[in-house]
mmCIF file of N, CA and C in Angstrom:
data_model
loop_
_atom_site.group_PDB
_atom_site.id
_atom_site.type_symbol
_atom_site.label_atom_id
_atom_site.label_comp_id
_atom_site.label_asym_id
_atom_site.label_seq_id
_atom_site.Cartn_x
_atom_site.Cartn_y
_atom_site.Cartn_z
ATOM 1 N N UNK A 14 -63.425 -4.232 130.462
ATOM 2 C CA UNK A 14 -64.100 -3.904 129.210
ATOM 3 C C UNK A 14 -63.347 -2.779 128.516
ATOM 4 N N UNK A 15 -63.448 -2.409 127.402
ATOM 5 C CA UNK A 15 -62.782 -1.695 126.392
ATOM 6 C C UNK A 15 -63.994 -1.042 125.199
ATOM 7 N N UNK A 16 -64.004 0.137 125.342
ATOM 8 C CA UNK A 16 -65.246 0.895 124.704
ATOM 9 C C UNK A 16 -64.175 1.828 123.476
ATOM 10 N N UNK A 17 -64.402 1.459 122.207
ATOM 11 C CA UNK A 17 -63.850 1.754 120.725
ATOM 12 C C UNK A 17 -64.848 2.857 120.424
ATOM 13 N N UNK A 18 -64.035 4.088 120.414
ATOM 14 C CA UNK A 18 -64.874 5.333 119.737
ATOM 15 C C UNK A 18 -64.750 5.834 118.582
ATOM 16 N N UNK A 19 -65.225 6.007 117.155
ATOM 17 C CA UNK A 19 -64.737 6.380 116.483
ATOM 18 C C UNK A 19 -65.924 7.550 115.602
ATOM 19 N N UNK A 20 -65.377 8.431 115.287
ATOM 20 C CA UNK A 20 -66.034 9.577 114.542
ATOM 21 C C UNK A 20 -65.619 9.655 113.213
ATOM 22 N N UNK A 21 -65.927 9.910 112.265
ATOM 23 C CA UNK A 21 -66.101 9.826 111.003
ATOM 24 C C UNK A 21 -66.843 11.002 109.876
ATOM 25 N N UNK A 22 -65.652 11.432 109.212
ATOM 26 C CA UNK A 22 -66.144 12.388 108.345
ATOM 27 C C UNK A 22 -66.367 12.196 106.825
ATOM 28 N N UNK A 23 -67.165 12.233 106.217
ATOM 29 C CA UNK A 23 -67.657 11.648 104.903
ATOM 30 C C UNK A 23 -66.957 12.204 104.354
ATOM 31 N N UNK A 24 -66.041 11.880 102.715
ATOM 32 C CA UNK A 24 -65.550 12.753 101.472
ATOM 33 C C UNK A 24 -67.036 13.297 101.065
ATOM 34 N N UNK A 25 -66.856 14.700 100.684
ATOM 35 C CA UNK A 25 -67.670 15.485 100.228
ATOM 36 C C UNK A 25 -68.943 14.916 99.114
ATOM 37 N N UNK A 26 -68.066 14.612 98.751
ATOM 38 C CA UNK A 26 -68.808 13.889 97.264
ATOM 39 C C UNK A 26 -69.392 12.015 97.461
ATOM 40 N N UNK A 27 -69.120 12.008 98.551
ATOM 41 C CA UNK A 27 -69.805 10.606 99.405
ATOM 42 C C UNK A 27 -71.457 10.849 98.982
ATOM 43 N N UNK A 28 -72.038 9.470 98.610
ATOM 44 C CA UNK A 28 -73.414 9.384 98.321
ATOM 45 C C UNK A 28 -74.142 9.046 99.572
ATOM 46 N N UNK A 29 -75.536 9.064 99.071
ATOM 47 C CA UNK A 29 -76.279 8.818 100.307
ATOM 48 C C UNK A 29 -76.131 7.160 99.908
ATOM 49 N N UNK A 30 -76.386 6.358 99.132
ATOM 50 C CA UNK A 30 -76.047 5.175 99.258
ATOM 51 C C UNK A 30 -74.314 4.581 99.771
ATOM 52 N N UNK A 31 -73.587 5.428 99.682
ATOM 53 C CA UNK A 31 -72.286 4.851 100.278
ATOM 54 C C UNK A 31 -72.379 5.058 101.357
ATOM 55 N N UNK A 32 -72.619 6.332 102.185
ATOM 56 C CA UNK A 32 -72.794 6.517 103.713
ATOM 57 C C UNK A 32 -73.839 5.697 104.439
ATOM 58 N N UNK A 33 -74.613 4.743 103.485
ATOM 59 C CA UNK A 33 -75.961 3.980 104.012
ATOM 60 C C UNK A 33 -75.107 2.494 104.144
ATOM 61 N N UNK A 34 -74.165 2.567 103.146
ATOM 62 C CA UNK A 34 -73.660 1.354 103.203
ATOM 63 C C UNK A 34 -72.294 1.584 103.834
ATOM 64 N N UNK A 35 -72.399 1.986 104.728
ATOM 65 C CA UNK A 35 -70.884 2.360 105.365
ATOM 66 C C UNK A 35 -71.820 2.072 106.660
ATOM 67 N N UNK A 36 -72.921 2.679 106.893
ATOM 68 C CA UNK A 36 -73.746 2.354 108.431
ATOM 69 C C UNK A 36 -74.077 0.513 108.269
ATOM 70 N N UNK A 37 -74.686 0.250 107.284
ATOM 71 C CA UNK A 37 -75.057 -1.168 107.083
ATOM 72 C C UNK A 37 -73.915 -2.275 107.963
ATOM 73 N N UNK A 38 -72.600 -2.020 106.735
ATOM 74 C CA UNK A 38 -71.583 -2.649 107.298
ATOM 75 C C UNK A 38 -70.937 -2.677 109.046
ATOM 76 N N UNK A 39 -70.967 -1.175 109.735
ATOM 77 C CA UNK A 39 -70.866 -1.327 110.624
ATOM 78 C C UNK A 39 -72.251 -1.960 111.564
ATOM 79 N N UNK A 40 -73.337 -1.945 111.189
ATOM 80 C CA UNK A 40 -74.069 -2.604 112.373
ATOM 81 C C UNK A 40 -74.644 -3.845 111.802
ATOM 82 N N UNK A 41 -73.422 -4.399 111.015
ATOM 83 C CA UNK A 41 -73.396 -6.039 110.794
ATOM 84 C C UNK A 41 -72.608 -6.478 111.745
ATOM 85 N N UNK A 42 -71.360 -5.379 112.564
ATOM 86 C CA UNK A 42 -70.197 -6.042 113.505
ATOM 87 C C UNK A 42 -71.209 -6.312 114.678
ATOM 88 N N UNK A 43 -72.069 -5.899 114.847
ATOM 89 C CA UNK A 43 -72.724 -5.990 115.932
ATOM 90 C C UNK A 43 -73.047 -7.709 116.020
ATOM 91 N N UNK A 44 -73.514 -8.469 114.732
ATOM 92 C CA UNK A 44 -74.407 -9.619 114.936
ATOM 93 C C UNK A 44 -73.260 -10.490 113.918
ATOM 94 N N UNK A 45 -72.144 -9.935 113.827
ATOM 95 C CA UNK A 45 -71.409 -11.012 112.878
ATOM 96 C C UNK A 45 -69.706 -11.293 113.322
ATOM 97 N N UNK A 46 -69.214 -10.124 114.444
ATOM 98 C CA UNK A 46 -68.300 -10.650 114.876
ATOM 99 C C UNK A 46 -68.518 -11.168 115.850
ATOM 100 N N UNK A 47 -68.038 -11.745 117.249
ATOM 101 C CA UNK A 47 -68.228 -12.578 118.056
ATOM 102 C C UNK A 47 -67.530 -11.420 119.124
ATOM 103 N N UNK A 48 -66.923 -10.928 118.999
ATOM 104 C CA UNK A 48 -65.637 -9.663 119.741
ATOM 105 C C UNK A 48 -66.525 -8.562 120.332
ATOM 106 N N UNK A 49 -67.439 -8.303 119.455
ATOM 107 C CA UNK A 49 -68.348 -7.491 119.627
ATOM 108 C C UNK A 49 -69.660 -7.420 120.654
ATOM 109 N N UNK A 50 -69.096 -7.059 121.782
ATOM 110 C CA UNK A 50 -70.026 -7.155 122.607
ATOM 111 C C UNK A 50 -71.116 -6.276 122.641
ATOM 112 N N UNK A 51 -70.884 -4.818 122.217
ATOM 113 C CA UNK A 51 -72.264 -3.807 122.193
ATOM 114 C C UNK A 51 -71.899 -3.027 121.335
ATOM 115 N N UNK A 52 -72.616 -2.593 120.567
ATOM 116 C CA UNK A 52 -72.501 -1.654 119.450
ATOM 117 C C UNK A 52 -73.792 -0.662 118.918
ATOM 118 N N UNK A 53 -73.589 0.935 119.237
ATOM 119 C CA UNK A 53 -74.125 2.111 118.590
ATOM 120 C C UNK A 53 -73.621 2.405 117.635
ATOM 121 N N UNK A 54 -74.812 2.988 116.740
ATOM 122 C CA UNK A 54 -73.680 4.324 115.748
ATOM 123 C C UNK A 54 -75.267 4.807 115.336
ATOM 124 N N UNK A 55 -74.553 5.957 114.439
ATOM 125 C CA UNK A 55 -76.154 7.174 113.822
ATOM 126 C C UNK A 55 -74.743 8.243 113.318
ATOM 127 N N UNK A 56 -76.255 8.982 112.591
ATOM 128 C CA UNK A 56 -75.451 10.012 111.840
ATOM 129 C C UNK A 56 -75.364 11.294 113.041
ATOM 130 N N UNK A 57 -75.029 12.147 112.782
ATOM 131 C CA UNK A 57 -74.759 13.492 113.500
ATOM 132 C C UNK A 57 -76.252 14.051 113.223
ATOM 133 N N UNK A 58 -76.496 14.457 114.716
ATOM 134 C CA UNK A 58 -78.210 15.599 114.249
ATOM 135 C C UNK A 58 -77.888 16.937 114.215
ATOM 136 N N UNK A 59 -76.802 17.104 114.676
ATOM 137 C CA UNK A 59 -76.440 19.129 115.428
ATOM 138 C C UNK A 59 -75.523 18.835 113.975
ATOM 139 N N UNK A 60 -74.721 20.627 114.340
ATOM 140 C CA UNK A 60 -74.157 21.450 113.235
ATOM 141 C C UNK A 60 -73.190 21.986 114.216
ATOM 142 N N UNK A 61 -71.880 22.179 113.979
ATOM 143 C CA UNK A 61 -71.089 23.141 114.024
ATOM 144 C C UNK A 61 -69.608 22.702 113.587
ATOM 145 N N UNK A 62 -68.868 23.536 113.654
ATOM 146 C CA UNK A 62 -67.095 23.682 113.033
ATOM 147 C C UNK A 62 -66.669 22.278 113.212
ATOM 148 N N UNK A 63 -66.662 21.507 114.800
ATOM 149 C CA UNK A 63 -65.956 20.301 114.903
ATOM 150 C C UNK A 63 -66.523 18.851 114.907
ATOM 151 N N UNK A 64 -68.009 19.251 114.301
ATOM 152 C CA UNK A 64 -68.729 17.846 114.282
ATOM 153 C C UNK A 64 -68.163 16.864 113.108
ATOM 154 N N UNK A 65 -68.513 15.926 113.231
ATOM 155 C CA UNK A 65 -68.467 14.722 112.170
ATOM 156 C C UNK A 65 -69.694 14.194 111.676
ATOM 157 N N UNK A 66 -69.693 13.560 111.295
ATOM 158 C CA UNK A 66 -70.928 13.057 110.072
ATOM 159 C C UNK A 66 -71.413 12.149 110.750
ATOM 160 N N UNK A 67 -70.672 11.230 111.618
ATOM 161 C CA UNK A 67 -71.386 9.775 112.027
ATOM 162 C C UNK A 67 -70.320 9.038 113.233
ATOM 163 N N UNK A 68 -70.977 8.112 114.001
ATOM 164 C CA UNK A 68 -70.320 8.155 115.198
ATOM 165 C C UNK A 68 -70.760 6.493 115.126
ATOM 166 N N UNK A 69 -69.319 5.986 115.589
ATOM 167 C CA UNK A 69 -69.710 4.372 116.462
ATOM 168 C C UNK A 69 -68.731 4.077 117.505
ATOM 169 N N UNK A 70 -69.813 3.610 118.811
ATOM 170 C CA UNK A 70 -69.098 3.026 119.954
ATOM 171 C C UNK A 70 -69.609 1.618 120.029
ATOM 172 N N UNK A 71 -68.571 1.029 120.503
ATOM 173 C CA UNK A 71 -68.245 -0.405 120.331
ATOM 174 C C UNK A 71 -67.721 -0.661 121.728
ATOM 175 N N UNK A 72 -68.320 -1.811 122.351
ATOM 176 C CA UNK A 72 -67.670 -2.383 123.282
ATOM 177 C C UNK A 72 -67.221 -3.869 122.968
ATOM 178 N N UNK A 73 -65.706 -4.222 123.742
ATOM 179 C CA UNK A 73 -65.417 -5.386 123.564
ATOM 180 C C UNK A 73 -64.841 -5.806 125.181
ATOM 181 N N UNK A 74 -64.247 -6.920 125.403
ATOM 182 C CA UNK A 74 -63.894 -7.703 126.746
ATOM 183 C C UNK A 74 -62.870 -7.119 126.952
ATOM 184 N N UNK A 75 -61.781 -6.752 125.784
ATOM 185 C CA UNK A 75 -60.666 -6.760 126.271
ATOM 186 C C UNK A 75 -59.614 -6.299 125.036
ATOM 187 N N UNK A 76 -58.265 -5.571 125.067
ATOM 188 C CA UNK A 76 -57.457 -5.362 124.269
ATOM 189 C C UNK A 76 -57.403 -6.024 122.889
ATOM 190 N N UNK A 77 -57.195 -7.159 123.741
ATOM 191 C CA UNK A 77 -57.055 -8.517 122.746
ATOM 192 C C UNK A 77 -58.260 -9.151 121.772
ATOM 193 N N UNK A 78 -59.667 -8.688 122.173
ATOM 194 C CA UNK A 78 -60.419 -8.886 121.624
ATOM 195 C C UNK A 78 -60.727 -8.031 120.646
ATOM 196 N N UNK A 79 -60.640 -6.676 121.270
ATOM 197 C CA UNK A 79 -60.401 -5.611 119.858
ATOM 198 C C UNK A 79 -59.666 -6.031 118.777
ATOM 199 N N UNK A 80 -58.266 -6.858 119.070
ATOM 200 C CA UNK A 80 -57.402 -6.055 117.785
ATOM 201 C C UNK A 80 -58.074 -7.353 117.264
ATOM 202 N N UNK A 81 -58.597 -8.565 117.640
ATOM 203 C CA UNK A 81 -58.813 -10.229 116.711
ATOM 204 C C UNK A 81 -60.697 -8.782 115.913
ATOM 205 N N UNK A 82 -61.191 -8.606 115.955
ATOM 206 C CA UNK A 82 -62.255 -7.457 115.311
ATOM 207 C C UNK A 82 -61.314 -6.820 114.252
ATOM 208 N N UNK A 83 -60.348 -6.449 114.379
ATOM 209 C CA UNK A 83 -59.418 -5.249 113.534
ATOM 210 C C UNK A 83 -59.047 -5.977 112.665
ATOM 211 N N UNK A 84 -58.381 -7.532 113.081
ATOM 212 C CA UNK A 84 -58.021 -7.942 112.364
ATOM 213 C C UNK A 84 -59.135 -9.814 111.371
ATOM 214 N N UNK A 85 -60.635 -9.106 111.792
ATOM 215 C CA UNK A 85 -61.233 -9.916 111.326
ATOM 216 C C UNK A 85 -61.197 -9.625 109.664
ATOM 217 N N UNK A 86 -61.857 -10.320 108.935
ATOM 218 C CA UNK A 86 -61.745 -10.182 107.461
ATOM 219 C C UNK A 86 -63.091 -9.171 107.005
ATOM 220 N N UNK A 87 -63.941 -9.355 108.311
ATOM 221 C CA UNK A 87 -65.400 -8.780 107.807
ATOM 222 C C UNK A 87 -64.454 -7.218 108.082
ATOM 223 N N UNK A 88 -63.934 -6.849 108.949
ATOM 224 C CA UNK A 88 -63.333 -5.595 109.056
ATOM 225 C C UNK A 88 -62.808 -4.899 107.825
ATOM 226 N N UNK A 89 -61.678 -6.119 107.753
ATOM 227 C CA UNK A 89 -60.924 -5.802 106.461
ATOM 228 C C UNK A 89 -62.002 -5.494 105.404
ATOM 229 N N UNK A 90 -62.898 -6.187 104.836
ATOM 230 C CA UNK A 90 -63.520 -5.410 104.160
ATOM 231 C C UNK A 90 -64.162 -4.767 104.132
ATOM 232 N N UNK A 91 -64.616 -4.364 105.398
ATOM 233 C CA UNK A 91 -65.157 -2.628 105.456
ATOM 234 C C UNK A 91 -64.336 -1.843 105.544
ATOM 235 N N UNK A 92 -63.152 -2.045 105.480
ATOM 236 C CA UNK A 92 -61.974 -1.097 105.057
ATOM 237 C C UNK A 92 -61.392 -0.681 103.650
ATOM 238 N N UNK A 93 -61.610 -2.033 103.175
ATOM 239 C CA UNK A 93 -61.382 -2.480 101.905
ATOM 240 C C UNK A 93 -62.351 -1.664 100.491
ATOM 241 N N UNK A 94 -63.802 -1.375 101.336
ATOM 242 C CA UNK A 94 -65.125 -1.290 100.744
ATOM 243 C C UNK A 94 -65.875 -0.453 101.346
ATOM 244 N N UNK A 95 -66.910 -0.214 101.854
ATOM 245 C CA UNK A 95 -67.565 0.996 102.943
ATOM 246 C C UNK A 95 -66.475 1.943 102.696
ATOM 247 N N UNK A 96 -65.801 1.901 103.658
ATOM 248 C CA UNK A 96 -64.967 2.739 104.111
ATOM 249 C C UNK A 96 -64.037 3.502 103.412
ATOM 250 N N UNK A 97 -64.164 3.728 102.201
ATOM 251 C CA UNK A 97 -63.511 4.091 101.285
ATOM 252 C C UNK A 97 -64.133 5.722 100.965
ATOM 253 N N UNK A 98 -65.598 5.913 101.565
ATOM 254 C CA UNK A 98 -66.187 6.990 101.775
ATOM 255 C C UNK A 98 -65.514 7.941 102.737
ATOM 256 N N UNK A 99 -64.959 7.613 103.664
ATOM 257 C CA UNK A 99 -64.765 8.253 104.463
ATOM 258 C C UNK A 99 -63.286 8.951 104.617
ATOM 259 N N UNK A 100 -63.464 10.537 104.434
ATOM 260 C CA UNK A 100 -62.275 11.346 104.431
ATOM 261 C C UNK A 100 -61.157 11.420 105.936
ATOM 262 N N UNK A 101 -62.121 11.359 106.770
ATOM 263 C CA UNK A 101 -61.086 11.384 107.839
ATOM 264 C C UNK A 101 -62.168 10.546 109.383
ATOM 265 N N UNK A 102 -60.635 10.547 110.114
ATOM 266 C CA UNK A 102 -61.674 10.077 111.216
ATOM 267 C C UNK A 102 -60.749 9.959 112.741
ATOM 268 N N UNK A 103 -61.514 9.702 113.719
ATOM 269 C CA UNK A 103 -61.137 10.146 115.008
ATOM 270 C C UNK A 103 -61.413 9.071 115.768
ATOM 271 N N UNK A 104 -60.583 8.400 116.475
ATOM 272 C CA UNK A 104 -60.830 6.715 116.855
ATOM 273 C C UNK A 104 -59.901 6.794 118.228
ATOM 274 N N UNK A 105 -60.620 6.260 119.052
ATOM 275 C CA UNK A 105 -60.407 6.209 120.571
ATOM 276 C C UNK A 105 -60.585 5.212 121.462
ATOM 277 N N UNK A 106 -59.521 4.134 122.087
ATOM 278 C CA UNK A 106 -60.037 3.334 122.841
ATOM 279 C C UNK A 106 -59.796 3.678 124.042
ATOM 280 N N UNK A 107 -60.860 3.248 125.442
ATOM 281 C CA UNK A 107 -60.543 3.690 126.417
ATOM 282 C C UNK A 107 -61.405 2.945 127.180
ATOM 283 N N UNK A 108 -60.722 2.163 128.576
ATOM 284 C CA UNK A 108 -61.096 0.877 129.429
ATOM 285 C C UNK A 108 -62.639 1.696 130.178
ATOM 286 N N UNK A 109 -63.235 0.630 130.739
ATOM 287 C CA UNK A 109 -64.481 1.703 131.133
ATOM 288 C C UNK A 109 -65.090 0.249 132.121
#
């Protein structure tokens, strides 16, 4: 198995409807890719210097199943779209 971490920091000027639709899109991968074997995310509840705004872990089978997700089209356009909110971010895969 292969567990996808990624943290996410909003552009400042990000709305509450873009960051709603930035969560939407990701917990559509949950019930619309096939790659996608388990999927969390939520916003940040604490405060300090190195937090981020919002968090998703993702599990998939395998390497190979990740990158066919990366390179699905529903991705692409949450890259394309959603994701256009987001100033920076912190992304981690690691076997588990």
């Amino acid at each position: 198995m292969l567990r996808h971490i990624v943290l996410v920091t909003f552009k400042p000027e990000a709305t509450a409807e873009e960051r709603a639709a930035l969560r939407a899109a990701v917990e559509g991968f949950r019930d619309n890719v096939p790659e996608v074997r388990a999927l969390e995310c939520g916003e940040n509840v604490g405060k300090g210097p190195n937090h981020h705004d919002f968090a998703v872990v993702a599990d998939f089978d395998d390497m190979a199943a990740f990158r066919r997700y990366i390179d699905s089209d529903l991705h692409r356009a949450y890259v394309a779209g959603p994701a256009k909110a987001v100033a920076r971010l912190a992304a981690i895969q690691h076997e588990i």
